[in-house]
Amino acid sequence: MKKVTKEVYLKWYEDMLFWRKFEDKLAQVYIQQKVRGFLHLYNGQEAVLAGSLHAMDLSKDKMITAYRNHVQPIGMGVDPKRIMAELYGKSTGTSQGLGGSMHIFSKEKGFFGGHGIVGGQIPLGAGMAFADKYFKRNAVTLCYMGDGAVRQGSLHEAFNLAMLWQLPVVFVCENNGYAMGTSVARTAHTTDIWKLGLGYEMPCGPVDGMNPVKVAEAMDEAIERARSGGGPTFLEMKTYRYRGHSMSDAQHYRTKDEVEEYKKIDPITQVLDIIKDKKYATDEEIETIEKRVKDKVKECEKFAEESPYPDKNVMYDVVYAQEDYPFLPHKL
């Protein structure tokens, strides 16, 4: 695995802090009704992304995930201003404002979405890995899902074929404890989600999803296995979300004390503590990073606010129409 150096810790701190503040801003503008529809925030789960990116080869590896998908494309290299604009429904967004919160996408940067259908991305991730193997691209697909999605039959179908064909894919369950609002303990006999891989003899295991170093170590092993022809891996990242499932979630299923306990192992705080303990940065340098993050978030907000809405005809331009379709009413 690539060494976790001083520079890596400083990058992790700045990246994760930016992701957190970017989404905090989204929560603010959502309340102001500048962002509409659903909004699912990643607060607390940043170590999963930070550690994964450290292990990836961004020149060829791909990522696909569910609808909690704003910060992943930022990590993959997509301009965050365009992501903010997409959430605003503006024409400068990643999909001209037509995708919105749950459907961020960038083929150029290898980020294949945000998917609103629970578990819908799992067979797609396996299919992307199949294409890479077929065309001998030596690339790996990282396919993420929540703990609620592992109850879908599509997961088992994808696992079976991924093992049968030894596909270069890493399946990652980001187990934040509650899916939409129901604990894992209430939806399955066993709370060890990673054991689902055992039925397919797929390499699998649990990972501390609040620690980017632990995530990077596990992901590096899984990615190298996939890249060398060893087939898929299933990892259960044990993490936690500090906000509700979405902005409309009243969170009656957990206590404030529980959330505060998890905040004691906040991945951003963990990384900052190491930076301070090892004297990787002075207080002034840390303040400079925090100011840079704050300014960057402001830039994103300003860009989104000032960008125009798409023309109405754009909605029709992206809808497929076959002129000679045989069952149109005027043909009858």
mmCIF file of C-alpha atoms in Angstrom, residues 166-310:
data_model
loop_
_atom_site.group_PDB
_atom_site.id
_atom_site.type_symbol
_atom_site.label_atom_id
_atom_site.label_comp_id
_atom_site.label_asym_id
_atom_site.label_seq_id
_atom_site.Cartn_x
_atom_site.Cartn_y
_atom_site.Cartn_z
ATOM 1 C CA GLN A 166 -14.027 -13.656 -11.103
ATOM 2 C CA LEU A 167 -14.835 -10.032 -11.844
ATOM 3 C CA PRO A 168 -12.507 -7.182 -10.805
ATOM 4 C CA VAL A 169 -14.953 -5.535 -8.410
ATOM 5 C CA VAL A 170 -14.870 -4.541 -4.746
ATOM 6 C CA PHE A 171 -18.315 -4.512 -3.142
ATOM 7 C CA VAL A 172 -18.465 -2.161 -0.150
ATOM 8 C CA CYS A 173 -21.332 -1.964 2.333
ATOM 9 C CA GLU A 174 -21.258 1.352 4.188
ATOM 10 C CA ASN A 175 -23.059 0.134 7.279
ATOM 11 C CA ASN A 176 -24.167 3.290 9.068
ATOM 12 C CA GLY A 177 -26.461 1.302 11.343
ATOM 13 C CA TYR A 178 -29.956 2.334 10.323
ATOM 14 C CA ALA A 179 -30.561 2.188 6.557
ATOM 15 C CA MET A 180 -33.505 4.587 6.108
ATOM 16 C CA GLY A 181 -34.408 4.363 9.786
ATOM 17 C CA THR A 182 -34.487 0.692 10.793
ATOM 18 C CA SER A 183 -31.538 -0.854 12.606
ATOM 19 C CA VAL A 184 -29.668 -3.792 11.124
ATOM 20 C CA ALA A 185 -30.691 -5.885 14.137
ATOM 21 C CA ARG A 186 -34.359 -5.527 13.151
ATOM 22 C CA THR A 187 -33.868 -6.581 9.524
ATOM 23 C CA ALA A 188 -31.659 -9.680 9.759
ATOM 24 C CA HIS A 189 -30.810 -12.553 12.084
ATOM 25 C CA THR A 190 -27.115 -11.651 12.024
ATOM 26 C CA THR A 191 -25.745 -8.118 12.298
ATOM 27 C CA ASP A 192 -22.448 -9.139 10.661
ATOM 28 C CA ILE A 193 -23.280 -8.049 7.120
ATOM 29 C CA TRP A 194 -19.851 -9.033 5.781
ATOM 30 C CA LYS A 195 -20.724 -12.710 6.335
ATOM 31 C CA LEU A 196 -23.033 -12.551 3.297
ATOM 32 C CA GLY A 197 -19.879 -13.039 1.240
ATOM 33 C CA LEU A 198 -19.207 -16.424 2.863
ATOM 34 C CA GLY A 199 -22.086 -18.081 1.020
ATOM 35 C CA TYR A 200 -20.287 -17.376 -2.257
ATOM 36 C CA GLU A 201 -16.791 -18.123 -0.937
ATOM 37 C CA MET A 202 -16.030 -14.464 -1.637
ATOM 38 C CA PRO A 203 -13.193 -12.901 0.392
ATOM 39 C CA CYS A 204 -14.952 -10.695 2.932
ATOM 40 C CA GLY A 205 -14.595 -9.001 6.286
ATOM 41 C CA PRO A 206 -15.424 -6.073 8.573
ATOM 42 C CA VAL A 207 -13.502 -2.770 8.509
ATOM 43 C CA ASP A 208 -13.378 0.212 10.878
ATOM 44 C CA GLY A 209 -15.066 2.703 8.573
ATOM 45 C CA MET A 210 -14.328 5.655 10.872
ATOM 46 C CA ASN A 211 -10.555 5.343 10.355
ATOM 47 C CA PRO A 212 -9.171 6.198 6.880
ATOM 48 C CA VAL A 213 -5.977 4.204 7.494
ATOM 49 C CA LYS A 214 -7.938 1.005 8.216
ATOM 50 C CA VAL A 215 -10.114 1.658 5.171
ATOM 51 C CA ALA A 216 -7.068 2.248 2.950
ATOM 52 C CA GLU A 217 -5.409 -0.978 4.117
ATOM 53 C CA ALA A 218 -8.507 -3.106 3.471
ATOM 54 C CA MET A 219 -9.266 -1.436 0.139
ATOM 55 C CA ASP A 220 -5.667 -1.764 -1.052
ATOM 56 C CA GLU A 221 -5.720 -5.519 -0.460
ATOM 57 C CA ALA A 222 -9.118 -5.910 -2.147
ATOM 58 C CA ILE A 223 -8.207 -3.732 -5.147
ATOM 59 C CA GLU A 224 -4.917 -5.554 -5.714
ATOM 60 C CA ARG A 225 -6.716 -8.914 -5.530
ATOM 61 C CA ALA A 226 -9.205 -7.748 -8.156
ATOM 62 C CA ARG A 227 -6.542 -6.223 -10.395
ATOM 63 C CA SER A 228 -4.373 -9.356 -10.333
ATOM 64 C CA GLY A 229 -7.259 -11.616 -11.408
ATOM 65 C CA GLY A 230 -8.219 -12.827 -7.933
ATOM 66 C CA GLY A 231 -11.850 -11.783 -8.261
ATOM 67 C CA PRO A 232 -14.211 -9.790 -6.042
ATOM 68 C CA THR A 233 -14.172 -8.862 -2.351
ATOM 69 C CA PHE A 234 -17.000 -7.823 -0.031
ATOM 70 C CA LEU A 235 -16.140 -5.376 2.753
ATOM 71 C CA GLU A 236 -18.443 -4.114 5.480
ATOM 72 C CA MET A 237 -17.346 -0.613 6.486
ATOM 73 C CA LYS A 238 -18.721 -0.013 9.970
ATOM 74 C CA THR A 239 -19.453 3.696 9.949
ATOM 75 C CA TYR A 240 -22.073 6.166 11.185
ATOM 76 C CA ARG A 241 -24.037 9.075 9.764
ATOM 77 C CA TYR A 242 -24.478 12.098 12.023
ATOM 78 C CA ARG A 243 -27.464 13.470 10.158
ATOM 79 C CA GLY A 244 -30.717 11.734 9.322
ATOM 80 C CA HIS A 245 -31.238 9.424 6.377
ATOM 81 C CA SER A 246 -32.419 12.490 4.479
ATOM 82 C CA MET A 247 -33.295 16.047 5.452
ATOM 83 C CA SER A 248 -36.878 14.974 6.173
ATOM 84 C CA ASP A 249 -35.806 12.316 8.696
ATOM 85 C CA ALA A 250 -36.964 13.066 12.274
ATOM 86 C CA GLN A 251 -34.531 10.409 13.618
ATOM 87 C CA HIS A 252 -36.891 8.953 16.238
ATOM 88 C CA TYR A 253 -35.033 5.628 16.018
ATOM 89 C CA ARG A 254 -31.912 6.830 17.873
ATOM 90 C CA THR A 255 -30.951 9.079 20.763
ATOM 91 C CA LYS A 256 -28.911 12.281 20.688
ATOM 92 C CA ASP A 257 -26.546 10.674 23.201
ATOM 93 C CA GLU A 258 -25.791 7.873 20.730
ATOM 94 C CA VAL A 259 -24.917 10.385 18.005
ATOM 95 C CA GLU A 260 -22.660 12.298 20.409
ATOM 96 C CA GLU A 261 -20.822 9.084 21.330
ATOM 97 C CA TYR A 262 -20.006 8.442 17.677
ATOM 98 C CA LYS A 263 -18.839 12.026 17.261
ATOM 99 C CA LYS A 264 -16.049 11.181 19.711
ATOM 100 C CA ILE A 265 -14.530 9.018 16.942
ATOM 101 C CA ASP A 266 -15.245 11.479 14.121
ATOM 102 C CA PRO A 267 -12.847 10.636 11.263
ATOM 103 C CA ILE A 268 -11.941 14.300 10.753
ATOM 104 C CA THR A 269 -11.069 14.716 14.434
ATOM 105 C CA GLN A 270 -9.060 11.478 14.394
ATOM 106 C CA VAL A 271 -6.928 12.720 11.508
ATOM 107 C CA LEU A 272 -6.513 16.199 13.036
ATOM 108 C CA ASP A 273 -5.372 14.661 16.336
ATOM 109 C CA ILE A 274 -2.643 12.712 14.514
ATOM 110 C CA ILE A 275 -1.565 15.854 12.641
ATOM 111 C CA LYS A 276 -1.219 17.695 15.962
ATOM 112 C CA ASP A 277 0.416 14.796 17.849
ATOM 113 C CA LYS A 278 3.029 14.266 15.120
ATOM 114 C CA LYS A 279 3.441 18.022 14.599
ATOM 115 C CA TYR A 280 2.663 17.710 10.892
ATOM 116 C CA ALA A 281 1.279 21.270 10.915
ATOM 117 C CA THR A 282 1.307 24.311 13.193
ATOM 118 C CA ASP A 283 -1.887 25.893 14.509
ATOM 119 C CA GLU A 284 -1.440 28.663 11.944
ATOM 120 C CA GLU A 285 -1.101 26.151 9.091
ATOM 121 C CA ILE A 286 -4.236 24.336 10.248
ATOM 122 C CA GLU A 287 -6.101 27.657 10.342
ATOM 123 C CA THR A 288 -4.913 28.338 6.778
ATOM 124 C CA ILE A 289 -6.351 24.981 5.644
ATOM 125 C CA GLU A 290 -9.656 25.728 7.372
ATOM 126 C CA LYS A 291 -9.858 29.187 5.784
ATOM 127 C CA ARG A 292 -9.100 27.685 2.354
ATOM 128 C CA VAL A 293 -11.945 25.198 2.846
ATOM 129 C CA LYS A 294 -14.344 27.937 3.939
ATOM 130 C CA ASP A 295 -13.468 30.093 0.922
ATOM 131 C CA LYS A 296 -13.853 27.142 -1.449
ATOM 132 C CA VAL A 297 -17.359 26.396 -0.149
ATOM 133 C CA LYS A 298 -18.272 30.071 -0.660
ATOM 134 C CA GLU A 299 -16.999 29.876 -4.250
ATOM 135 C CA CYS A 300 -19.212 26.846 -4.902
ATOM 136 C CA GLU A 301 -22.264 28.556 -3.437
ATOM 137 C CA LYS A 302 -21.628 31.763 -5.436
ATOM 138 C CA PHE A 303 -21.192 29.777 -8.665
ATOM 139 C CA ALA A 304 -24.441 27.858 -8.087
ATOM 140 C CA GLU A 305 -26.394 30.971 -7.111
ATOM 141 C CA GLU A 306 -25.245 32.931 -10.173
ATOM 142 C CA SER A 307 -25.598 30.130 -12.725
ATOM 143 C CA PRO A 308 -28.699 30.158 -14.971
ATOM 144 C CA TYR A 309 -31.435 27.558 -14.937
ATOM 145 C CA PRO A 310 -31.537 25.332 -18.038
#
